[in-house]
Coordinates of C-alpha atoms and ligand atoms in Angstrom, one line a residue:
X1076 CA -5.8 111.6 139.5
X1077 CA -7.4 114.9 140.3
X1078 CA -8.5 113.7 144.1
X1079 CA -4.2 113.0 144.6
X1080 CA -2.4 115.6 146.8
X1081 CA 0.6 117.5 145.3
X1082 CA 2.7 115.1 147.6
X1083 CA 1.4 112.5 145.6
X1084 CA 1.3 113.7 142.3
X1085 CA 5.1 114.5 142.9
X1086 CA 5.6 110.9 143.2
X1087 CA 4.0 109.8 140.9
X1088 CA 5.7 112.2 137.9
X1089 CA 8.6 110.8 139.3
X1090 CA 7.8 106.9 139.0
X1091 CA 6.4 107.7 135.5
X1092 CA 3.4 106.1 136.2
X1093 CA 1.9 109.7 134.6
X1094 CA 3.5 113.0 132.4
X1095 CA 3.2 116.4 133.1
X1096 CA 1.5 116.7 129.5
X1097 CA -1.5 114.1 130.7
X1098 CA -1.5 115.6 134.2
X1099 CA -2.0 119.4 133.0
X1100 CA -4.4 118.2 130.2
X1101 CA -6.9 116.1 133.1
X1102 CA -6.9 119.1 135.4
X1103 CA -7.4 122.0 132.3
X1104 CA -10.2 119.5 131.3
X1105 CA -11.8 119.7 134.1
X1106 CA -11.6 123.4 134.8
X1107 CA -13.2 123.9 131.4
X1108 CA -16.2 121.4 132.1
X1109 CA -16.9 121.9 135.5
X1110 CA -15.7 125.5 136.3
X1111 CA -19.0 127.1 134.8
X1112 CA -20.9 126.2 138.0
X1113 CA -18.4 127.8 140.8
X1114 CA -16.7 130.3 138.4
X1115 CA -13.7 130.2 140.4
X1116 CA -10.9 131.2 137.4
X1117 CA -11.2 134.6 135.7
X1118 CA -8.3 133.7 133.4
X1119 CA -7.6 129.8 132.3
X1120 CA -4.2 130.1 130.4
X1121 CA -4.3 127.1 128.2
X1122 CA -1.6 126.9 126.0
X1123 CA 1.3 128.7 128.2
X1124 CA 0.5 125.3 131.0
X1125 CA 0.6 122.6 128.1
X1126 CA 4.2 124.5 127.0
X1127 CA 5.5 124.4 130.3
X1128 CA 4.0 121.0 131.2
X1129 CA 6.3 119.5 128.1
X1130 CA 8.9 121.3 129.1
X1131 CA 8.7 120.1 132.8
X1132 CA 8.6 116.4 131.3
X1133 CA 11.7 117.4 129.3
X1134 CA 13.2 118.6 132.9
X1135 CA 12.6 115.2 133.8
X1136 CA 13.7 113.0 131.6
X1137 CA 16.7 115.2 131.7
X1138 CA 17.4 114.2 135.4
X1139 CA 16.9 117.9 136.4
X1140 CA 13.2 117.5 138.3
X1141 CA 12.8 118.5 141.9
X1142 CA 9.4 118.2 143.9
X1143 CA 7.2 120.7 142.1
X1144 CA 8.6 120.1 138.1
X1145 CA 5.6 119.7 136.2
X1146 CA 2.9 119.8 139.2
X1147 CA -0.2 121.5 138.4
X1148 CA -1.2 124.8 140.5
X1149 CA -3.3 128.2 139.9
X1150 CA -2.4 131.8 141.3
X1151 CA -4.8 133.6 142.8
X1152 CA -5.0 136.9 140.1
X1153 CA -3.9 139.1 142.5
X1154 CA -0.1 137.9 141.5
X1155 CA 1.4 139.8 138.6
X1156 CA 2.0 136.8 135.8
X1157 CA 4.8 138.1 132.9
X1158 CA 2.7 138.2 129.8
X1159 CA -1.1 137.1 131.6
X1160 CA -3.8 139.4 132.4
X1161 CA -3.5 140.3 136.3
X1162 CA -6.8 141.7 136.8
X1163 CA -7.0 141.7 140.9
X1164 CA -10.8 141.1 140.4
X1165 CA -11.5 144.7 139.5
X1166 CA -13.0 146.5 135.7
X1167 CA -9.3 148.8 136.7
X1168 CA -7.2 146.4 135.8
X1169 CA -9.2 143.7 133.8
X1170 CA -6.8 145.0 130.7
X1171 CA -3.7 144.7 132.3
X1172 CA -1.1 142.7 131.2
X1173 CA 2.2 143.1 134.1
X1174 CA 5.3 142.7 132.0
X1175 CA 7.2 141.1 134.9
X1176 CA 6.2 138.2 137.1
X1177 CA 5.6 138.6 141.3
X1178 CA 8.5 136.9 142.9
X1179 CA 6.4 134.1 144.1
X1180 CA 4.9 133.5 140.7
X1181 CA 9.1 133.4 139.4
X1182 CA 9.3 131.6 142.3
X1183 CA 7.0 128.6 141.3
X1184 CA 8.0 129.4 137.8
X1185 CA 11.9 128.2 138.8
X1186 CA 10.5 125.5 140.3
X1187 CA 9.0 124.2 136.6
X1188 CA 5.4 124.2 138.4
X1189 CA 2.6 124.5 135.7
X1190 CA 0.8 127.2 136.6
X1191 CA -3.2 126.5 134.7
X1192 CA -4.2 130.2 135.2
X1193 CA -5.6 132.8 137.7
X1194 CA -8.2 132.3 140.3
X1195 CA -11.8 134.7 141.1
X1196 CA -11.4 136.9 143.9
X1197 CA -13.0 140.0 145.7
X1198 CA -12.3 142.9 143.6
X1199 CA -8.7 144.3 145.2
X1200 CA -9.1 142.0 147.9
X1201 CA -11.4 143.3 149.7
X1202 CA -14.3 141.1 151.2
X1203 CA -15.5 138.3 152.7
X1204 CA -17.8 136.6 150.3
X1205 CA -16.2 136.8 146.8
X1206 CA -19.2 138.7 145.6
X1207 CA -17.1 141.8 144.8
X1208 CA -15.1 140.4 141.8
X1209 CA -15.8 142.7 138.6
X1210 CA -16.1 138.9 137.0
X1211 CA -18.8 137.6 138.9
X1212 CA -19.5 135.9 142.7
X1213 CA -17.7 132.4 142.9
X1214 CA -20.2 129.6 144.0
X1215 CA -18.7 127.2 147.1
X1216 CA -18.8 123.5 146.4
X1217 CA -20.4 122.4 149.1
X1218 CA -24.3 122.6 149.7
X1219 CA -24.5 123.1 145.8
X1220 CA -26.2 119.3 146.1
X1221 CA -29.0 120.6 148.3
X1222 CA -29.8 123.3 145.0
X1223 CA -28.4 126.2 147.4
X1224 CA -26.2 128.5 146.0
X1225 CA -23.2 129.8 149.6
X1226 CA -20.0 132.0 149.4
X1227 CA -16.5 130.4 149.1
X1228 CA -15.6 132.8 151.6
X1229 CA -12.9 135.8 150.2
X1230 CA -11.0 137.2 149.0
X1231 CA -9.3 134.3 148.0
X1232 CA -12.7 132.2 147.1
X1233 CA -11.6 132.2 143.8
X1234 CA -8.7 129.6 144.9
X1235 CA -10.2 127.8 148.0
X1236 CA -13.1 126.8 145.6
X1237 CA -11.2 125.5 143.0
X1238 CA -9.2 123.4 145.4
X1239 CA -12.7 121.8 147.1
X1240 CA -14.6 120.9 143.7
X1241 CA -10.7 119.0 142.5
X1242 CA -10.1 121.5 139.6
X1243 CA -6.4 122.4 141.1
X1244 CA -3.9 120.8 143.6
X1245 CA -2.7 123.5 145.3
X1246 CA -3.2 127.5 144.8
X1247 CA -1.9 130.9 146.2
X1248 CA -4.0 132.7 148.2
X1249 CA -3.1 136.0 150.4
X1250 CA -4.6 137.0 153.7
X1251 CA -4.8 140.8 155.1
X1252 CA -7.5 140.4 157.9
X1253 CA -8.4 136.4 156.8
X1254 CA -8.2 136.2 153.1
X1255 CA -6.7 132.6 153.2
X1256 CA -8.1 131.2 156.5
X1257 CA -11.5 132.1 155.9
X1258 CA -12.4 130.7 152.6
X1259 CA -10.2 127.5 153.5
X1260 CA -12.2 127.3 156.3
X1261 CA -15.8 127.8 154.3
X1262 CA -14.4 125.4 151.7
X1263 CA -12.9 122.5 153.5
X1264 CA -9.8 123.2 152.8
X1265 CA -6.1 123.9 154.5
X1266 CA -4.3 127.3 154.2
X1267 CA -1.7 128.9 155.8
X1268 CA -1.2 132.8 156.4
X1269 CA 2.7 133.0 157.0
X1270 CA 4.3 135.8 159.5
X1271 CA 4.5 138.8 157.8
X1272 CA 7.6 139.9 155.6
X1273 CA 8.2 135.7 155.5
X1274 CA 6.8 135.4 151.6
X1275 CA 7.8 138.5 149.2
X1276 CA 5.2 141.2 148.0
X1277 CA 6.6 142.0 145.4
X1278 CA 4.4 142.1 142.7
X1279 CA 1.3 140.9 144.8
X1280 CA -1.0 144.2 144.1
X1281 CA -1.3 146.2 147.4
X1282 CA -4.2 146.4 149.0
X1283 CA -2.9 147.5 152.8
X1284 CA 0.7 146.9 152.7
X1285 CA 1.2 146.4 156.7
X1286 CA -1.1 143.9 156.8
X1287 CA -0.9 141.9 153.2
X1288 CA 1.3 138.3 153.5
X1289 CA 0.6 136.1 150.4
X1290 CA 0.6 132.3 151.4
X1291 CA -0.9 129.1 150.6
X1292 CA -3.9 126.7 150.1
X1293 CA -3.8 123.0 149.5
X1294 CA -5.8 120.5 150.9
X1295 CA -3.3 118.8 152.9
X1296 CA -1.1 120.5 155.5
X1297 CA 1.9 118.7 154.0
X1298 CA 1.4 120.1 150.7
X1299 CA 1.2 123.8 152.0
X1300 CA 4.9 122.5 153.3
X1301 CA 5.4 122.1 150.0
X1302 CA 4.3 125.6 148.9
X1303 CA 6.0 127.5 151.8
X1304 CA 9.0 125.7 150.7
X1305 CA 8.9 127.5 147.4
X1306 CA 7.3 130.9 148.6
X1307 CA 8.7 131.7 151.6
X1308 CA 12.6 133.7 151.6
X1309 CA 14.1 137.2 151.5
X1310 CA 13.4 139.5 148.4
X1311 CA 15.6 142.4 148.0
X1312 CA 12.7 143.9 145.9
X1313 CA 10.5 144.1 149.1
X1314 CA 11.9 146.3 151.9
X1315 CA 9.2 144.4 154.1
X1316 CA 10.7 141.1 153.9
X1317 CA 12.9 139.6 156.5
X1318 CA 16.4 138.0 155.6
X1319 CA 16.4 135.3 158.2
X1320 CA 17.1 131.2 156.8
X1321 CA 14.0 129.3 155.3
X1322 CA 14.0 125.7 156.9
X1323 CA 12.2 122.6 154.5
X1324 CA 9.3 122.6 155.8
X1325 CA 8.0 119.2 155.2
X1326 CA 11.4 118.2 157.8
X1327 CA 9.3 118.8 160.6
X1328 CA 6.1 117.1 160.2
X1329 CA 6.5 113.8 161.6
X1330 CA 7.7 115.4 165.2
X1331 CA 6.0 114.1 167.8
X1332 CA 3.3 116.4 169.6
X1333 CA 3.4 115.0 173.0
X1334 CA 4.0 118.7 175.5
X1335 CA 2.8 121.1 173.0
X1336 CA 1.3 123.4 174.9
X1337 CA -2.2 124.8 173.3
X1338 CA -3.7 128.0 174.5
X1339 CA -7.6 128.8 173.9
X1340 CA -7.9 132.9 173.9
X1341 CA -11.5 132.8 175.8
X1342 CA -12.5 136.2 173.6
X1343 CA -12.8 133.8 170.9
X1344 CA -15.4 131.4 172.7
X1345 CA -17.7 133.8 173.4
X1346 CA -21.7 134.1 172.3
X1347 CA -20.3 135.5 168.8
X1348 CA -19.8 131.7 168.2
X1349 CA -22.5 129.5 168.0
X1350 CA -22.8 126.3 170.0
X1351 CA -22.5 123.9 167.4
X1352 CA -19.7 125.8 165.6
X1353 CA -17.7 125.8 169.1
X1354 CA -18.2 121.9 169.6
X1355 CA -16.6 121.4 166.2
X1356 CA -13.4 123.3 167.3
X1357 CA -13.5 121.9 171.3
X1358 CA -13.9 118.8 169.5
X1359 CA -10.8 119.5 167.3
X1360 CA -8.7 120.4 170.7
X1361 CA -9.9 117.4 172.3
X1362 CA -7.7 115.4 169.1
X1363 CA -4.7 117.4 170.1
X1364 CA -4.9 116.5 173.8
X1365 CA -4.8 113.0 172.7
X1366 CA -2.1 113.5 170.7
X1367 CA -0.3 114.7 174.1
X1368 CA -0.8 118.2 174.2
X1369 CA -1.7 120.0 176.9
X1370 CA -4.5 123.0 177.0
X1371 CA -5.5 126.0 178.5
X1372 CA -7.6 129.0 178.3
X1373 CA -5.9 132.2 178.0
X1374 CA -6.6 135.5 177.3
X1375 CA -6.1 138.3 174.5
X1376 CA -7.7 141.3 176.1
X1377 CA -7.6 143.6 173.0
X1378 CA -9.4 140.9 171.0
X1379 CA -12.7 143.1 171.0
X1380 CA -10.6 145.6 169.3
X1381 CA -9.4 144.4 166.3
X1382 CA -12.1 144.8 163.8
X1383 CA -12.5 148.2 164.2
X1384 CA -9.0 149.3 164.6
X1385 CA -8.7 146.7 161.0
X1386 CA -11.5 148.6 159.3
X1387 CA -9.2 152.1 160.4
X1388 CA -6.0 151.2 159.2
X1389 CA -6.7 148.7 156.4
X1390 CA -9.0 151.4 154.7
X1391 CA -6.0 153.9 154.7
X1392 CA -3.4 152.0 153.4
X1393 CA -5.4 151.5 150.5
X1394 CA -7.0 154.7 149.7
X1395 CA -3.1 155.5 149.7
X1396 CA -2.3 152.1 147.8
X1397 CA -5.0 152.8 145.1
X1398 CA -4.2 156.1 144.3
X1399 CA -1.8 154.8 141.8
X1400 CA -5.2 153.3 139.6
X1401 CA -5.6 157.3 137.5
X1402 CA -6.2 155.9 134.1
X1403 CA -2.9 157.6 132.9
X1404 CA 0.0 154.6 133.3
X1405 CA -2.0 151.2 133.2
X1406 CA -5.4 149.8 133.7
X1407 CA -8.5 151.4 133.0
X1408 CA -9.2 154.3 131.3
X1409 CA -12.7 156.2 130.7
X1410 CA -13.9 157.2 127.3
X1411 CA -13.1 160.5 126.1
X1412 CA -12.0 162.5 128.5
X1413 CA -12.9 166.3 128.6
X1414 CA -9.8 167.1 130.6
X1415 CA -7.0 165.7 133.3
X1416 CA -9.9 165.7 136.5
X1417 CA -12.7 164.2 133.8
X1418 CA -9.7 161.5 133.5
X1419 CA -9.2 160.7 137.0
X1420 CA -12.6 161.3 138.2
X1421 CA -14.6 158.8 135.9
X1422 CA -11.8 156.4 135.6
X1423 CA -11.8 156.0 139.2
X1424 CA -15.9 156.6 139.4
X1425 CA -16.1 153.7 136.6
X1426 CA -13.5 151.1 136.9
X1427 CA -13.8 150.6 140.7
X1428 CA -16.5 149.1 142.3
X1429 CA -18.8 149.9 145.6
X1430 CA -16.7 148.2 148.2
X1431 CA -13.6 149.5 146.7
X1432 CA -15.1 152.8 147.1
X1433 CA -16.1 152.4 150.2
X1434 CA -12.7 151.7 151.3
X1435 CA -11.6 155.0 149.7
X1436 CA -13.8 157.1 151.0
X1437 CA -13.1 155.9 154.8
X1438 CA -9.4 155.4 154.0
X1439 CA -9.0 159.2 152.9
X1440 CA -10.9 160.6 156.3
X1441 CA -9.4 158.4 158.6
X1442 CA -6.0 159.8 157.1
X1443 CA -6.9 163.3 156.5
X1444 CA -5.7 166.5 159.0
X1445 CA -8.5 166.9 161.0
X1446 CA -9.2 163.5 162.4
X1447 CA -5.8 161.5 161.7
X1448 CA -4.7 161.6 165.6
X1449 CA -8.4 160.3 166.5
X1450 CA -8.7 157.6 164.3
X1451 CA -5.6 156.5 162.7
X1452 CA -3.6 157.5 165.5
X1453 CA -5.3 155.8 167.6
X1454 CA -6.2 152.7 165.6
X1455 CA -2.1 152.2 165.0
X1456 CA -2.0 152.3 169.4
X1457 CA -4.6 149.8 169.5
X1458 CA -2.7 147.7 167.4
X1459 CA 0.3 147.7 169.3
X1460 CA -1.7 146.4 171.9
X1461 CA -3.3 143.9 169.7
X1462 CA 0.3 142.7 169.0
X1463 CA 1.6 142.8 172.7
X1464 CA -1.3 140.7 173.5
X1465 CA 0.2 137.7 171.3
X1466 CA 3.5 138.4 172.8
X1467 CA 2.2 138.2 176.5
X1468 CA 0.1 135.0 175.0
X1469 CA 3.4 133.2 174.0
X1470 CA 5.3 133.8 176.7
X1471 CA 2.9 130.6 178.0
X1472 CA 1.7 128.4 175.1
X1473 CA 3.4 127.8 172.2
X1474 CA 0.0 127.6 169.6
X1475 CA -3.2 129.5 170.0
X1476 CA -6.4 127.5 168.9
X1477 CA -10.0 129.0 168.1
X1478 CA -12.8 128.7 165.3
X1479 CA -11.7 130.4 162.2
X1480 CA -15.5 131.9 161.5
X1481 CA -18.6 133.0 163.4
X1482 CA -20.9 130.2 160.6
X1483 CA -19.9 127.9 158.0
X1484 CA -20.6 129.0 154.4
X1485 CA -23.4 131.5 154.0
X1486 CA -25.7 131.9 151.2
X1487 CA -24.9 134.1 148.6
X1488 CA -26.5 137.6 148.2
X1489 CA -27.9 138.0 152.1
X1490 CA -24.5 139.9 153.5
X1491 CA -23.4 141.7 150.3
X1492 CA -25.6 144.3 150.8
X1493 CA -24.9 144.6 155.0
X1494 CA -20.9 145.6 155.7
X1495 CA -20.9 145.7 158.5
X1496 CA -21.9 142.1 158.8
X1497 CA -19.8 141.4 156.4
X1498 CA -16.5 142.6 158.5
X1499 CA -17.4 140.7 161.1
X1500 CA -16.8 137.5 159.2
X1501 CA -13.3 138.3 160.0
X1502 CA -13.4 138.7 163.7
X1503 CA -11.3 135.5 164.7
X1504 CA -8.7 136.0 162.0
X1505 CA -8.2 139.9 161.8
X1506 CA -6.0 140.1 165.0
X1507 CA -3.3 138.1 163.8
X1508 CA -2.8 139.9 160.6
X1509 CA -2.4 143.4 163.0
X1510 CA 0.4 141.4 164.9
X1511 CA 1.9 139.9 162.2
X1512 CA 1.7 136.2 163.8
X1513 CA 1.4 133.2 161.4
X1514 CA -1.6 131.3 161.3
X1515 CA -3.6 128.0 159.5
X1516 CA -7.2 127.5 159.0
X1517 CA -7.4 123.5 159.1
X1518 CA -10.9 121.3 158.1
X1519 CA -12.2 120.0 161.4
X1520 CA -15.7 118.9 161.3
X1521 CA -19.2 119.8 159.7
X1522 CA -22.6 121.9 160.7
X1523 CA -25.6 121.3 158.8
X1524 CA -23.0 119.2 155.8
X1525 CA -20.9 122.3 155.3
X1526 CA -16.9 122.4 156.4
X1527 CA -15.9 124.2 159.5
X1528 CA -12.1 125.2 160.1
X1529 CA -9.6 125.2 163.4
X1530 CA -7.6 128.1 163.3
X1531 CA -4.2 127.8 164.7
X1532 CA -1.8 130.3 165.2
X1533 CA 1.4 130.2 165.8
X1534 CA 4.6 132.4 167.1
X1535 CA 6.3 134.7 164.6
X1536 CA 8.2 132.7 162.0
X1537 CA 6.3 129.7 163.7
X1538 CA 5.0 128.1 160.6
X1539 CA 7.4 124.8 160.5
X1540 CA 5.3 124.3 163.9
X1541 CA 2.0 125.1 162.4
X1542 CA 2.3 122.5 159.3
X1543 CA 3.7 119.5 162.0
X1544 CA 0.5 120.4 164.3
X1545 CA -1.7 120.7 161.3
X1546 CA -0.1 117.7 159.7
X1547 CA -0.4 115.4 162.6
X1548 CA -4.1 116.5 163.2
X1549 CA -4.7 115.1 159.4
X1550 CA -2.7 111.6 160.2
X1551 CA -5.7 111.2 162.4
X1552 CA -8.8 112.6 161.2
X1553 CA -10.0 112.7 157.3
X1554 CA -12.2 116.0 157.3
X1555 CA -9.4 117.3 154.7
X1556 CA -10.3 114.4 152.5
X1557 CA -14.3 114.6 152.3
X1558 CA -15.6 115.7 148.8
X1559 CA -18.3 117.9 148.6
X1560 CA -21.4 116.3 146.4
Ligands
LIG773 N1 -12.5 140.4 154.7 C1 -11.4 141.4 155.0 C2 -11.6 142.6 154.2 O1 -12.6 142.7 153.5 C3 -10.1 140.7 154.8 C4 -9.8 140.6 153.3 C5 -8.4 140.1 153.1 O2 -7.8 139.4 154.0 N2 -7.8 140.4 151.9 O3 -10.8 143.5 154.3

């Protein structure tokens, strides 16, 4: 049961061949006796999932299902849950308990999904490894057999890992410089990062609020389809997202590919990649041109840019966005203060960790008088021509294709204490989030046993095109069904 997609477990509820009840009781089974070798939930919320799992069954017998009633799933605890612990990975807010739900968590929650609880992740989002969650790293499924212990990827390891060792179906994820393409990619797995403004923020805590778009991870392409389908749509409580039609997005994945013009930015081949990484993804493209598309190599000039102008602007959103966390309206709060500026400063100096602080600290002199127009300034004008490079780019292809990381899963401990390495995990997926494009991290092959992903990205509001190319990728290859070990 737990190796079925969501597309099939859907069908499956609806022949009555299984209940909701036995579903959600098989997967919280085996989240509670496999999850203590990946760690990848913080919070497993028991008996809330076997309520709503009877309830979906009632839904059912009632007539009243659609595609998601009673389907299993996990948020990624970086989604404020009505009621359940939202921690975002960090000691800040490891008491807090949101009294309203995100809108894609009421979202899933209309849809009479069974939500089993709230996935590991880098503390506030921020990293590349899930070693910075206040609860502990999360341990990737794959290469665990050869005794080593390698990253899910972050920040959304948390989710990706659950999905590869079969403890969820599906699972939200969000993406700011890679967040969902990067661990789907370490983990075998497929995620989508929609356009920006296409799935609500609302209640997704901030980390850099012109960059942050919460999406999906499944392991089929068709069942991210399935969770855009839910997610995506305008939300008067976000001023960011866009009131434009939401198409089903599973209507488009049997379309033909034949003329689909592929583009392969050449700054993303370059001796950053390593040979056998780069045969995995030509080999990918080499799939699609059988499937009748055609290829060829373009350019994104400011490509060479993007991680440092990211590590500028993503830094000063959130020394902005985390000002809120002062121990005086929710979250953490230190013992016994002596005064207010005891209250904020060991509050802040306790419940946030080194990375966090780190963002701060750069965040708050990138934006401060003296040296605003040389680094922020000038970060937002590279962006722009981050952005104008995609534009130029889809004036003559209508996907772009590339590896999604530099190495397949890396062992844990060796980057943690090396940032800068660290950010350059991101440096194939950080220019789409400053352009706002849409992109997917697809499985597509394997170095040394371990997963490598195909990052496609697509036109703004592109992502009905995305899931078809992705899905039609997956009708002929099966590197989304291996199991790790
Ligand atoms: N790894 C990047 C960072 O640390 C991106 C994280 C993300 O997408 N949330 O900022």
């Amino acid at each position: 049961m737990h190796n079925k997609s969501v597309a099939e477990l859907s069908r499956d509820l609806e022949s009555g061949s299984v209940s909701s009840v036995e579903l959600t009781r098989e997967f919280l089974n085996r989240i509670k006796t496999e999850d203590a070798k990946y760690n990848s939930f913080i919070t497993l919320t028991e008996d809330e999932a076997m309520a709503d799992a009877k309830a979906a069954d009632e839904l059912r017998a009632a007539g009243k299902a659609n595609v998601w009633t009673g389907v299993p799933f996990a948020h990624k605890d970086i989604f404020c849950t009505n009621g359940v612990t939202t921690t975002c990975g960090s000691k800040m807010l490891a008491n807090f308990v949101p009294p309203y739900d995100a809108t894609v968590t009421a979202n899933f929650r209309a849809a009479g999904a069974v939500c089993l609880g709230k996935t590991n992740m880098d503390e506030f989002a921020m990293g590349s490894s899930n070693e910075s969650s206040f609860f502990g790293p999360v341990t990737n499924p794959w290469g665990l057999s050869n005794g080593e212990k390698r990253v899910p990827g972050g920040s959304s390891g948390g989710s990706a890992a659950a999905l590869a060792a079969r403890l969820v179906p599906a699972a939200t994820a969000t993406d700011t410089g890679g967040s969902i393409r990067q661990p789907a990619a370490l983990c075998g797995i497929t995620g989508l990062k929609p356009t920006y403004g296409r799935v609500s923020r609302h209640g997704m805590i901030a980390f850099a609020s012109s960059l942050d778009q919460g999406g999906s991870m499944a392991r089929t392409a068709e069942d991210n389809a399935l969770m855009l389908n839910v997610m995506a749509g305008f939300d008067p409580k976000d001023a960011t997202s866009v009131d434009r039609a939401v198409p089903d997005y599973t209507a488009t994945l049997n379309e033909p590919l034949k003329g689909l013009r592929v583009g392969l930015p050449k700054e993303y081949f370059s001796d950053q990649l390593s040979p056998v990484m780069e045969q995995q993804v030509r080999n990918a493209v080499a799939e699609y041109e059988k499937l009748g598309a055609t290829v060829k190599e373009i350019s994104l000039p400011h490509a060479n840019l993007a991680v440092a102008a990211y590590y500028v602007i993503a830094p000063a959103e959130a020394s902005a966005n985390l000002s809120r966390f002062d121990g005086v309206r929710y979250g953490y709060r230190c013992e016994d203060p002596k005064d207010l500026n005891d209250l904020y400063t060991r509050t802040r100096a306790e419940g946030f960790g080194d990375e966090v602080k780190r963002r701060i600290l750069v965040g708050t002199f990138a934006l401060s008088a003296g040296y605003f127009d040389a680094y922020f300034l000038k970060a937002q004008k590279v962006r722009r021509l981050i952005q104008q490079d995609f534009i130029n780019a889809f004036k003559e292809v209508d996907m772009l294709m590339s590896p999604v990381s530099p190495s397949p899963a890396f062992l844990q401990g060796i980057e943690h204490s090396d940032p800068v390495t660290m950010y350059l995990e991101d440096i194939f997926t950080i220019a789409v989030n400053l352009a706002g494009v849409p992109a997917m991290s697809v499985p597509a092959g394997f170095v040394d046993g371990l997963p490598v992903g195909l990052q496609i990205i697509g036109n703004y509001f592109g992502e009905a095109r995305l899931l078809n190319a992705a899905h039609q990728f997956q009708q002929v290859t099966d590197w989304h069904q291996t199991l790790p070990q």
